[in-house]
XYZ file of C-alpha atoms in Angstrom:
407
model
C 0.857 20.299 6.008
C -2.326 22.216 6.679
C -3.013 25.910 7.211
C -5.407 27.494 9.670
C -8.175 29.817 8.509
C -9.497 32.764 10.510
C -12.347 30.589 11.736
C -9.894 28.074 13.162
C -10.670 25.441 10.548
C -7.891 23.601 8.775
C -7.450 23.872 5.024
C -5.168 22.164 2.564
C -2.301 24.231 1.219
C -2.437 25.110 -2.485
C -0.191 22.673 -4.347
C 2.353 23.679 -7.003
C 2.413 23.329 -9.937
C -1.032 24.798 -10.577
C -3.130 23.435 -13.414
C -3.383 25.719 -16.416
C -5.894 25.140 -19.232
C -3.688 27.159 -21.603
C -0.168 26.441 -22.904
C 0.823 30.095 -22.404
C 0.224 32.462 -19.521
C -0.364 32.415 -15.795
C -2.444 29.677 -14.182
C -5.810 30.945 -12.890
C -4.990 29.830 -9.331
C -1.759 31.838 -9.413
C -3.694 34.937 -10.476
C -6.245 34.359 -7.717
C -3.572 34.065 -5.044
C -1.943 37.254 -6.296
C -5.222 39.102 -5.861
C -5.536 37.824 -2.283
C -2.124 39.052 -1.166
C 1.591 39.159 -1.916
C 2.539 35.932 -0.133
C 0.961 32.584 0.659
C 2.033 29.192 1.941
C 2.049 26.435 -0.693
C 3.054 22.822 -1.021
C 5.579 21.726 -3.657
C 6.768 18.265 -4.644
C 9.781 18.509 -2.377
C 8.769 20.757 0.518
C 6.342 23.404 1.681
C 7.292 26.932 0.684
C 6.271 30.566 0.657
C 4.969 31.699 -2.728
C 5.467 35.422 -3.473
C 3.459 36.715 -6.434
C 3.333 40.534 -6.504
C 5.803 42.680 -8.406
C 7.112 44.953 -5.654
C 7.641 42.111 -3.195
C 9.250 39.768 -5.752
C 11.595 42.498 -6.969
C 12.631 43.395 -3.423
C 13.293 39.765 -2.496
C 15.339 39.122 -5.638
C 17.746 41.799 -4.405
C 17.561 40.801 -0.719
C 20.800 39.179 0.464
C 18.887 37.408 3.215
C 17.606 34.999 0.554
C 20.056 32.535 -0.955
C 20.269 29.556 -3.283
C 21.293 27.040 -0.639
C 19.271 25.541 2.188
C 20.843 26.509 5.536
C 19.325 23.452 7.208
C 19.270 20.757 4.495
C 17.319 17.604 5.072
C 16.292 14.685 2.882
C 13.753 15.848 0.321
C 12.160 14.859 -2.945
C 14.244 17.364 -4.934
C 15.339 16.072 -8.313
C 18.929 15.472 -9.373
C 18.283 18.096 -12.070
C 17.546 20.763 -9.461
C 20.700 19.780 -7.586
C 22.848 20.137 -10.709
C 21.316 23.545 -11.410
C 22.165 24.800 -7.911
C 25.685 23.367 -8.130
C 26.303 25.130 -11.456
C 25.406 28.419 -9.757
C 27.731 27.595 -6.814
C 24.663 27.656 -4.610
C 24.299 24.044 -3.483
C 26.237 24.381 -0.204
C 25.257 26.850 2.516
C 28.782 26.800 3.976
C 30.395 27.978 0.742
C 27.726 29.897 -1.184
C 28.633 33.277 0.310
C 32.138 33.047 -1.182
C 31.770 30.679 -4.157
C 28.797 32.321 -5.884
C 30.276 35.854 -5.934
C 33.593 34.407 -7.174
C 31.805 32.643 -9.996
C 30.078 35.878 -11.020
C 33.339 37.813 -10.711
C 34.930 35.494 -13.264
C 31.976 35.292 -15.674
C 30.477 38.799 -15.678
C 33.443 40.356 -17.570
C 33.092 37.633 -20.214
C 29.568 38.924 -20.929
C 30.289 42.636 -21.030
C 27.933 44.814 -23.057
C 30.850 45.728 -25.329
C 31.668 42.102 -26.086
C 28.055 41.188 -26.668
C 27.633 44.071 -29.105
C 30.702 42.903 -31.000
C 28.908 39.549 -31.408
C 25.807 41.248 -32.808
C 26.842 41.110 -36.483
C 27.729 37.411 -36.268
C 24.418 36.636 -34.576
C 22.521 38.521 -37.282
C 24.364 36.505 -39.947
C 23.367 33.294 -38.182
C 19.716 34.413 -38.184
C 19.818 35.381 -41.858
C 21.355 32.040 -42.825
C 18.798 30.080 -40.806
C 15.903 32.060 -42.293
C 17.273 31.495 -45.798
C 17.290 27.745 -45.173
C 13.825 27.898 -43.615
C 12.374 29.882 -46.513
C 13.811 27.392 -49.002
C 12.237 24.414 -47.219
C 8.965 22.799 -48.180
C 6.227 23.599 -45.689
C 5.277 22.517 -43.142
C 8.545 23.053 -41.303
C 9.402 22.635 -37.628
C 10.352 26.189 -36.625
C 11.833 24.894 -33.385
C 14.452 22.760 -35.156
C 14.933 25.170 -38.055
C 15.459 28.380 -36.051
C 14.762 28.430 -32.319
C 17.052 25.534 -31.434
C 20.072 26.080 -33.702
C 20.546 29.834 -33.188
C 21.296 29.884 -29.439
C 23.404 26.728 -29.681
C 25.470 28.330 -32.455
C 25.973 31.410 -30.282
C 27.177 29.310 -27.350
C 29.567 27.529 -29.732
C 30.974 30.946 -30.643
C 31.305 31.958 -26.980
C 33.065 28.824 -25.794
C 35.095 28.131 -28.909
C 33.218 24.889 -29.532
C 33.467 23.519 -33.088
C 30.123 24.003 -34.847
C 30.335 20.335 -35.822
C 29.775 19.516 -32.136
C 26.574 21.579 -31.960
C 24.228 18.625 -32.303
C 26.358 16.654 -29.856
C 25.726 19.031 -26.981
C 22.488 20.539 -28.213
C 20.315 18.241 -26.099
C 22.496 18.270 -22.994
C 20.669 21.043 -21.159
C 17.401 19.207 -21.713
C 18.829 15.958 -20.398
C 20.584 17.546 -17.420
C 17.491 19.517 -16.397
C 15.060 16.601 -16.883
C 13.328 16.168 -13.524
C 11.522 12.986 -14.537
C 14.592 10.717 -14.575
C 17.412 11.255 -12.071
C 19.684 8.698 -13.729
C 19.249 10.233 -17.168
C 19.954 13.667 -15.682
C 23.128 12.393 -13.986
C 24.365 10.560 -17.084
C 23.799 13.596 -19.287
C 25.515 15.948 -16.869
C 28.537 13.637 -16.777
C 28.748 13.877 -20.568
C 28.842 17.667 -20.220
C 31.592 17.472 -17.590
C 33.678 15.075 -19.688
C 33.295 17.157 -22.844
C 34.141 20.450 -21.137
C 37.140 18.973 -19.322
C 38.527 17.733 -22.637
C 37.817 21.080 -24.320
C 39.639 23.043 -21.593
C 42.695 20.795 -21.992
C 42.597 21.433 -25.751
C 42.322 25.203 -25.234
C 45.439 25.206 -23.071
C 47.355 23.950 -26.087
C 45.440 25.853 -28.783
C 43.852 28.973 -27.241
C 41.377 31.032 -29.241
C 39.136 34.083 -28.998
C 36.697 32.515 -26.568
C 35.640 32.448 -22.933
C 37.530 29.283 -21.999
C 40.810 30.636 -23.358
C 40.291 33.862 -21.417
C 39.599 31.957 -18.200
C 42.787 29.926 -18.694
C 44.732 33.208 -18.704
C 42.739 34.706 -15.802
C 44.382 35.281 -12.416
C 47.834 34.747 -13.894
C 46.847 31.293 -15.087
C 46.163 29.944 -11.598
C 42.651 28.566 -12.241
C 42.629 24.781 -12.472
C 41.160 22.843 -15.378
C 38.363 21.678 -13.082
C 37.492 25.255 -12.055
C 37.473 26.445 -15.670
C 35.433 23.443 -16.801
C 32.866 24.151 -14.060
C 32.451 27.703 -15.351
C 32.243 26.390 -18.914
C 29.558 23.934 -17.858
C 27.494 26.790 -16.441
C 27.826 28.858 -19.632
C 26.950 25.884 -21.823
C 23.963 24.619 -19.859
C 22.473 28.033 -19.021
C 23.520 29.687 -22.256
C 21.010 28.483 -24.797
C 17.987 26.577 -23.527
C 16.077 29.532 -22.069
C 16.665 31.540 -25.258
C 15.365 28.625 -27.351
C 12.220 28.594 -25.224
C 11.722 32.334 -25.568
C 12.052 32.320 -29.348
C 9.339 29.659 -29.560
C 7.099 31.474 -27.088
C 7.688 34.820 -28.788
C 6.495 33.390 -32.097
C 3.362 32.024 -30.437
C 2.645 35.289 -28.624
C 2.941 37.281 -31.845
C 0.752 34.814 -33.738
C -1.842 35.344 -31.009
C -1.592 39.108 -31.514
C -1.900 39.655 -35.300
C -2.224 43.449 -35.102
C 0.988 43.740 -33.090
C 2.696 41.256 -35.380
C 1.694 43.282 -38.450
C 2.993 46.469 -36.839
C 6.303 44.750 -36.057
C 6.598 43.511 -39.652
C 6.032 47.071 -40.918
C 8.439 48.607 -38.438
C 11.337 46.351 -37.370
C 12.555 49.128 -35.058
C 9.830 47.881 -32.707
C 11.717 44.599 -32.233
C 13.313 45.637 -28.899
C 9.866 46.516 -27.522
C 8.531 43.189 -28.805
C 11.377 41.368 -27.081
C 10.587 43.007 -23.732
C 6.926 42.027 -24.014
C 7.927 38.485 -24.964
C 10.239 38.270 -21.962
C 7.546 39.682 -19.681
C 4.798 37.334 -20.868
C 6.847 34.188 -21.605
C 5.265 31.760 -19.152
C 4.443 28.282 -20.386
C 2.329 25.376 -19.220
C 2.046 25.181 -15.454
C 4.565 27.976 -15.053
C 7.642 26.164 -13.749
C 9.836 28.267 -16.055
C 8.678 31.408 -14.217
C 9.455 30.441 -10.595
C 12.765 31.197 -8.893
C 13.515 29.041 -5.819
C 15.300 30.548 -2.827
C 15.870 29.845 0.883
C 15.748 32.318 3.752
C 19.214 32.660 5.286
C 17.737 34.816 8.039
C 14.244 35.957 8.979
C 12.506 38.171 6.398
C 9.128 39.904 6.708
C 6.922 40.199 3.617
C 3.491 41.775 3.764
C 3.282 41.223 7.497
C 4.292 37.552 7.172
C 7.582 36.403 8.705
C 9.616 34.024 6.559
C 11.785 32.100 9.004
C 15.411 31.116 8.481
C 15.537 27.898 6.453
C 12.105 28.372 4.880
C 11.820 27.691 1.142
C 10.596 30.616 -0.968
C 9.276 30.558 -4.539
C 9.529 33.921 -6.309
C 6.854 33.942 -9.014
C 8.475 36.221 -11.588
C 5.852 35.262 -14.169
C 3.030 36.400 -11.899
C 4.964 39.537 -10.910
C 5.344 40.426 -14.574
C 1.573 40.508 -15.078
C 0.823 42.297 -11.800
C -1.564 45.091 -12.728
C -0.074 47.262 -9.985
C 3.115 47.426 -12.035
C 1.835 46.945 -15.598
C -1.475 48.538 -16.630
C -3.452 46.207 -18.912
C -0.873 43.650 -17.885
C -2.275 40.802 -19.955
C -2.002 42.706 -23.247
C 0.929 42.248 -25.604
C 1.578 45.934 -26.290
C 4.466 47.238 -28.404
C 3.611 50.809 -27.411
C 3.742 50.571 -23.628
C 4.461 54.015 -22.206
C 7.523 53.978 -19.935
C 7.032 50.366 -18.890
C 8.570 49.226 -15.617
C 11.412 46.733 -15.798
C 10.152 43.163 -15.955
C 11.789 40.461 -13.837
C 12.384 37.804 -16.490
C 16.145 38.050 -15.882
C 15.813 38.442 -12.134
C 17.046 41.530 -10.310
C 19.840 42.567 -8.002
C 22.973 40.599 -7.194
C 21.888 37.531 -9.186
C 20.659 39.417 -12.248
C 21.135 37.067 -15.231
C 24.687 37.360 -16.558
C 23.599 36.615 -20.140
C 20.713 39.072 -20.377
C 22.398 41.388 -22.917
C 23.259 38.451 -25.170
C 19.745 37.021 -24.951
C 18.248 40.379 -25.925
C 20.578 40.647 -28.930
C 19.609 37.164 -30.124
C 15.887 37.732 -29.663
C 16.010 41.148 -31.309
C 17.856 39.730 -34.311
C 15.138 37.072 -34.706
C 12.114 39.320 -34.325
C 13.511 42.113 -36.508
C 13.596 39.627 -39.363
C 11.212 36.705 -38.934
C 7.880 38.228 -39.935
C 9.402 40.478 -42.601
C 10.989 37.455 -44.254
C 7.991 35.161 -43.730
C 4.936 37.455 -43.566
C 2.472 34.568 -43.944
C 3.972 32.441 -41.149
C 1.278 30.476 -39.322
C 1.040 27.392 -37.166
C 0.528 24.243 -39.210
C -1.344 22.585 -36.317
C -3.908 23.779 -33.772
C -2.119 25.623 -30.965
C -3.666 23.340 -28.360
C -1.870 20.361 -29.914
C 1.536 21.803 -28.972
C 3.046 20.137 -25.913
C 4.838 22.044 -23.169
C 7.503 19.830 -21.588
C 6.587 19.973 -17.906
C 9.304 17.521 -16.865
C 12.102 19.955 -17.735
C 13.057 22.752 -15.353
C 13.272 25.090 -18.331
C 10.027 23.804 -19.887
C 9.732 24.526 -23.584
C 8.424 22.838 -26.703
C 10.025 20.110 -28.777
C 8.413 21.201 -32.035
C 6.541 24.145 -33.549
C 5.197 23.103 -36.990
C 4.578 26.109 -39.244
C 3.585 26.992 -42.772
C 4.537 30.174 -44.618
């Protein structure tokens, strides 16, 4: 598709994903489009879409019920199986049922992630971090920080939540990566089936031997009327969404702090700054070409943004990564600053009715890591040039597969 300029000439639409010479941060073309205006038409691999890049507009649209997960007028497209599984896990793959199924899913899961429950998990999470750092410190450098800390911690926490035996951690640890791999539809489908089979078996086991976990609670919910399939579907969502994004943010947080030695030193001196560090990490955690910082939506009725009408059925990409470095919302937005004065809320966890259910848990995990990491390993450094690290563009969640470090 082409767009028309003011002079009447045709121009090619900008094409996502945008090239980025850096492994962290916003692509230059994304920044340029943000300066031009809040919304622009772009081309994606599957369809043309509206790209929204400014903070106020992205925040408003995240809370706007006129945007949904499902396409009201679906047609054959180049969307990956991985994207389809992601929408299905959020009960947002079918326009006819999204309005009832998605709120029901949240109604069942939100109480399982209450602030009170998450705080009760805090001590156990801190013990996990201490144990992992002990093992890391005792290892001969160089060590892969990703496999020593970033990867095991969130998977251990999800094991605790779902009542999964820790011995199965490695078994499901790669499932989110396989399911959300956009480069191979068959691999994505095969991996997702493994998740379904495992969770179905685990739910059946919990009916016989319930424990202090989410699955056991769901079995007892609504007077025990939820089916195994319904409970397994909810378990699948918790498992697949519950650890991969936190893994990515631990890795990116380490890299951001290594890039900012003065802030890192201040954090090491004063661990009470860890919550502030976590918020800056969440705000600035955009990798590669930025696919981990775009939220896809569809217009379920007409919406006007910055004088532009988004028509019913149009695809919309909400650029939360760009919004989080919008200078209108965050002065000196590109700086990693532990002393931001009354910072506005970033959009890393979304906003409004689809605000991330696991946001409190993610903050607890990240805070536990960054309170301790640089105190325990003050000389931590990359063991390889940063530019040699490889962001995994083929995964919806992005991320790194290794972070070699010395200490």
